[in-house]
CSV table of C-alpha atoms in Angstrom, one decimal:
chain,number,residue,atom,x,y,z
A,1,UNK,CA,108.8,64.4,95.6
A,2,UNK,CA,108.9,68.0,94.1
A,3,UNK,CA,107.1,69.1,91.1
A,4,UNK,CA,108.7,69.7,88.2
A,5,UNK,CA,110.1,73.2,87.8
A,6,UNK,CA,111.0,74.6,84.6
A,7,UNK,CA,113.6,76.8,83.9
A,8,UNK,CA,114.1,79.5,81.5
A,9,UNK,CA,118.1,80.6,81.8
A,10,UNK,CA,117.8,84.2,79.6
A,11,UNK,CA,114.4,83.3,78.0
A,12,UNK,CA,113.8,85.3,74.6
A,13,UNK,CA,111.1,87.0,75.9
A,14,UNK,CA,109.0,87.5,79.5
A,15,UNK,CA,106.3,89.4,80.1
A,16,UNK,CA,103.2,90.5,82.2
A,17,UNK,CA,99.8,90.1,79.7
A,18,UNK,CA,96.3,90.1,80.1
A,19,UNK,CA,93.1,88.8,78.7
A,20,UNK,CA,89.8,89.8,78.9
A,21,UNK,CA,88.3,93.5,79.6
A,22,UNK,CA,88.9,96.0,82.3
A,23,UNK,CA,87.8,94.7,85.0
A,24,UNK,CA,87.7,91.0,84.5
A,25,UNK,CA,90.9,90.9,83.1
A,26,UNK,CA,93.3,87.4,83.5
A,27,UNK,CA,97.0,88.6,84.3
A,28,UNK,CA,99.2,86.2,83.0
A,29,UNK,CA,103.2,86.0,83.3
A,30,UNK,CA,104.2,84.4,80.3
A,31,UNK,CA,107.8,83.0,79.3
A,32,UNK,CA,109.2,82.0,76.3
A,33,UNK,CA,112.6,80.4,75.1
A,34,UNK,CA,112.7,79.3,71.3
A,35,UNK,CA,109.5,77.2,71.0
A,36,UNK,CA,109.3,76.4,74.7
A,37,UNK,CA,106.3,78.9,76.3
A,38,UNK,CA,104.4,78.5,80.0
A,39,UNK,CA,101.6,81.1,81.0
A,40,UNK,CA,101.1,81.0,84.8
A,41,UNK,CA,97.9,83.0,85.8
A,42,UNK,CA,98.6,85.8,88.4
A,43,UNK,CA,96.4,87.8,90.6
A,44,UNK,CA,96.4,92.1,89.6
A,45,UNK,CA,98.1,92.4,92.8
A,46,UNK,CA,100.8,89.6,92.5
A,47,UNK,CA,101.9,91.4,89.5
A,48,UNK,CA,102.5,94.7,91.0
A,49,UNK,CA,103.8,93.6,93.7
A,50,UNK,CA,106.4,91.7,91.7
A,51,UNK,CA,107.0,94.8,89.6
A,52,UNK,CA,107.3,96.6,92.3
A,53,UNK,CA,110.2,94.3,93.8
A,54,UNK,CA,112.1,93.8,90.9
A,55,UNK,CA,112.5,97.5,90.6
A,56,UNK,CA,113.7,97.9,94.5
A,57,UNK,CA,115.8,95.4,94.0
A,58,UNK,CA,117.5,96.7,91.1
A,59,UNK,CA,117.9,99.9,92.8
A,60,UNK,CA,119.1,98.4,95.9
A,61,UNK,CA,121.9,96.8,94.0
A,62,UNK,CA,122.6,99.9,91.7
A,63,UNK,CA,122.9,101.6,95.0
A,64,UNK,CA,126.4,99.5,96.3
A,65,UNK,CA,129.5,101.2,96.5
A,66,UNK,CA,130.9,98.0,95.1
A,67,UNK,CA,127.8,97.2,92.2
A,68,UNK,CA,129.6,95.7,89.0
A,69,UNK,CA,126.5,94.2,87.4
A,70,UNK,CA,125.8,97.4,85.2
A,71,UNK,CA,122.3,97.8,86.5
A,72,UNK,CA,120.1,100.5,84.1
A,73,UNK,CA,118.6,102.8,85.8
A,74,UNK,CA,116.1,102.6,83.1
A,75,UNK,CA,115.1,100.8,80.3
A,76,UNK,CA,117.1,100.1,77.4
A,77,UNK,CA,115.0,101.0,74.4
A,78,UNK,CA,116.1,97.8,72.5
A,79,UNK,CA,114.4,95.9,75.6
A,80,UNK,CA,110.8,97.4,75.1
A,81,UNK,CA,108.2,95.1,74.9
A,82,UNK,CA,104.6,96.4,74.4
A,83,UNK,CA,103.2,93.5,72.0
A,84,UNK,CA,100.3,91.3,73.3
A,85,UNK,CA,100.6,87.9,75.2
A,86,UNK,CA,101.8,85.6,72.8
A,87,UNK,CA,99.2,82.8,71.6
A,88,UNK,CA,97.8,80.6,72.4
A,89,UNK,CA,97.7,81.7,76.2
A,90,UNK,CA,97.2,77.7,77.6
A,91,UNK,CA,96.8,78.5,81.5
A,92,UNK,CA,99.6,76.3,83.4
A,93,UNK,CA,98.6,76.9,86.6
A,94,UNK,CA,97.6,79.9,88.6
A,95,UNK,CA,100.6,81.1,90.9
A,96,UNK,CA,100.1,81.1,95.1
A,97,UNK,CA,103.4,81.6,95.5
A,98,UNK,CA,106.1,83.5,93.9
A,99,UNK,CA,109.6,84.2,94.7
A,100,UNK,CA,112.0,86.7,93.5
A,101,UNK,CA,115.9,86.8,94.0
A,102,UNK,CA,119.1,87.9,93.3
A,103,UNK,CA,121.9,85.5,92.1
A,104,UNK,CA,125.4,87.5,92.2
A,105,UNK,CA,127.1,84.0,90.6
A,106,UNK,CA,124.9,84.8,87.3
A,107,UNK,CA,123.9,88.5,87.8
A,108,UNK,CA,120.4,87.6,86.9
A,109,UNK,CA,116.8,88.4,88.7
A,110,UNK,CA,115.1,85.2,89.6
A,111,UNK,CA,111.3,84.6,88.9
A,112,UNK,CA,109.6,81.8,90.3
A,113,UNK,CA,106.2,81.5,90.5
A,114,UNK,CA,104.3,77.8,92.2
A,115,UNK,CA,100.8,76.7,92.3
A,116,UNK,CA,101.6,75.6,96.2
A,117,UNK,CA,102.2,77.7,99.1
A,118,UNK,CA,106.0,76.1,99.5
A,119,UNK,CA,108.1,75.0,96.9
A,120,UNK,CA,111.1,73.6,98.9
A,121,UNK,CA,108.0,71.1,100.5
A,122,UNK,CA,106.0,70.3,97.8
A,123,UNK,CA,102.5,69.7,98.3
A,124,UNK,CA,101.0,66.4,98.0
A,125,UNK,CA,97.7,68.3,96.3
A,126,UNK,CA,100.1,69.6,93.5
A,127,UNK,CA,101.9,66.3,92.6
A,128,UNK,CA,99.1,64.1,92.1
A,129,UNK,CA,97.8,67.0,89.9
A,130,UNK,CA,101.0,66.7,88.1
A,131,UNK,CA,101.4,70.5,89.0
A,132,UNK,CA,104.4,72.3,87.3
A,133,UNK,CA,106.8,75.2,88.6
A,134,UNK,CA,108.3,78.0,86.5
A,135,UNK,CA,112.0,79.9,86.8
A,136,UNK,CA,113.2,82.5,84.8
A,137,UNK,CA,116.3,84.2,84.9
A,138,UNK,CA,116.5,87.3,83.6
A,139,UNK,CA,119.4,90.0,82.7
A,140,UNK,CA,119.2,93.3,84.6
A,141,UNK,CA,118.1,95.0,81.6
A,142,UNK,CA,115.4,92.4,80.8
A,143,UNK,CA,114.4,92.3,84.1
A,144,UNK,CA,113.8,96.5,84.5
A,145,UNK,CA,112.0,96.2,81.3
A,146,UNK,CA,109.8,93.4,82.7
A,147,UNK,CA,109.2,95.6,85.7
A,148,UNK,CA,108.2,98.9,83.5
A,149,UNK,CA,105.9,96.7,81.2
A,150,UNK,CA,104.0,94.6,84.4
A,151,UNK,CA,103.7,98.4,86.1
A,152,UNK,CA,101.8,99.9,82.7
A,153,UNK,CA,99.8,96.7,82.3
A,154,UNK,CA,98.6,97.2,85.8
A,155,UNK,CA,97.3,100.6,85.2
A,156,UNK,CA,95.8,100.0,82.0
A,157,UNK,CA,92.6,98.8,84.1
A,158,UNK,CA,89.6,100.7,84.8
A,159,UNK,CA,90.3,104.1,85.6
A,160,UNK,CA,90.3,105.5,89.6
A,161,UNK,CA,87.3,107.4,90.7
A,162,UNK,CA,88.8,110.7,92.0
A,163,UNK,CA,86.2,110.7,95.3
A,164,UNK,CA,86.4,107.4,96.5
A,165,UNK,CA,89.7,106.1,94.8
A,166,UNK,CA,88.2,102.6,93.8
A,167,UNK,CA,87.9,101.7,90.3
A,168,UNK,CA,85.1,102.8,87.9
A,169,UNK,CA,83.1,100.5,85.3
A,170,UNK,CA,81.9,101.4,81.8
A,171,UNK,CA,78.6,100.6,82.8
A,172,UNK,CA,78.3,103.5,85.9
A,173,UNK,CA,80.2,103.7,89.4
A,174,UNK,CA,78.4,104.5,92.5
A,175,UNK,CA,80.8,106.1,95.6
A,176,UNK,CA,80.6,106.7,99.0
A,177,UNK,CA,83.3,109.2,99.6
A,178,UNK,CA,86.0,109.2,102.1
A,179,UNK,CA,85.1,109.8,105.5
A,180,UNK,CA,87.0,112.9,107.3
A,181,UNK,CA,89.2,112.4,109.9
């Protein structure tokens, strides 16, 4: 038996958030339609990544010869989203696995996120957790605003030492420079 996956078809709002300071921050992807909300805890990198691929595939499709989805090429101002995560911020599950795809039936971007490593097989770990899955489908427009916000979130972290390009904490940052090839 699967675990229960819930969908958001055009949710009113989703977003990449986090909680906490630089450099223990929580990213969280959080989805809401009317009074229905999930917030799935993401790694830093899971985020970008996913940022990352929504915006190559959005370029990808507006791209096609034969592209009738209206894609933006970027963000329509009315789509904007730069409040905070919504609360409370009640963690669902934190996501190992996410998947993101196209569906030309809809024209939507597809978000799923799982606390397993495969969603078609279930894990036996997850459902006697009573683990949940999350699927949002978002608008082209929604979805390049969702990329734009989760890419600013990202580099709202601790700022990038120029020697060593790793990040730097308030409280001091020792570096070893680069080595020279």
């Amino acid at each position: 038996m699967l675990a229960t996956v819930h969908d958001f078809d055009w949710p009113d709002r989703t977003v990449v958030g986090t909680v906490g300071p630089p450099g223990s921050r929580t990213f969280y992807l959080q989805v809401r339609l009317g009074r229905k909300m999930m917030s799935v805890a993401l790694e830093k990198e899971q985020s970008a990544l996913l940022a990352d691929k929504i915006d190559e595939l959005l370029n990808e499709l507006m791209a096609q010869d034969d592209n009738v989805f209206n894609v933006p090429s970027d963000v329509p101002p009315e789509l904007i989203d730069s409040a905070p995560l919504e609360q409370p911020v009640d963690e669902e599950f934190r996501a190992r696995s996410m998947v993101l795809r196209w569906d030309p039936t809809t024209a939507v971007v597809v978000i799923e996120a799982y606390p397993f490593a495969d969603p078609d097989e279930g894990d036996f770990v997850a459902e006697s957790l009573n683990m949940k899955g999350i699927r949002a489908r978002l608008p082209v427009g929604a979805a390049r605003a969702f990329a734009r916000r989760t890419h600013q979130v990202v580099r709202e972290g601790r700022p990038i030492c120029p020697m060593c390009g790793q990040p730097m904490d308030p409280q001091g940052h020792i570096c070893t420079p680069p080595e020279d090839s």
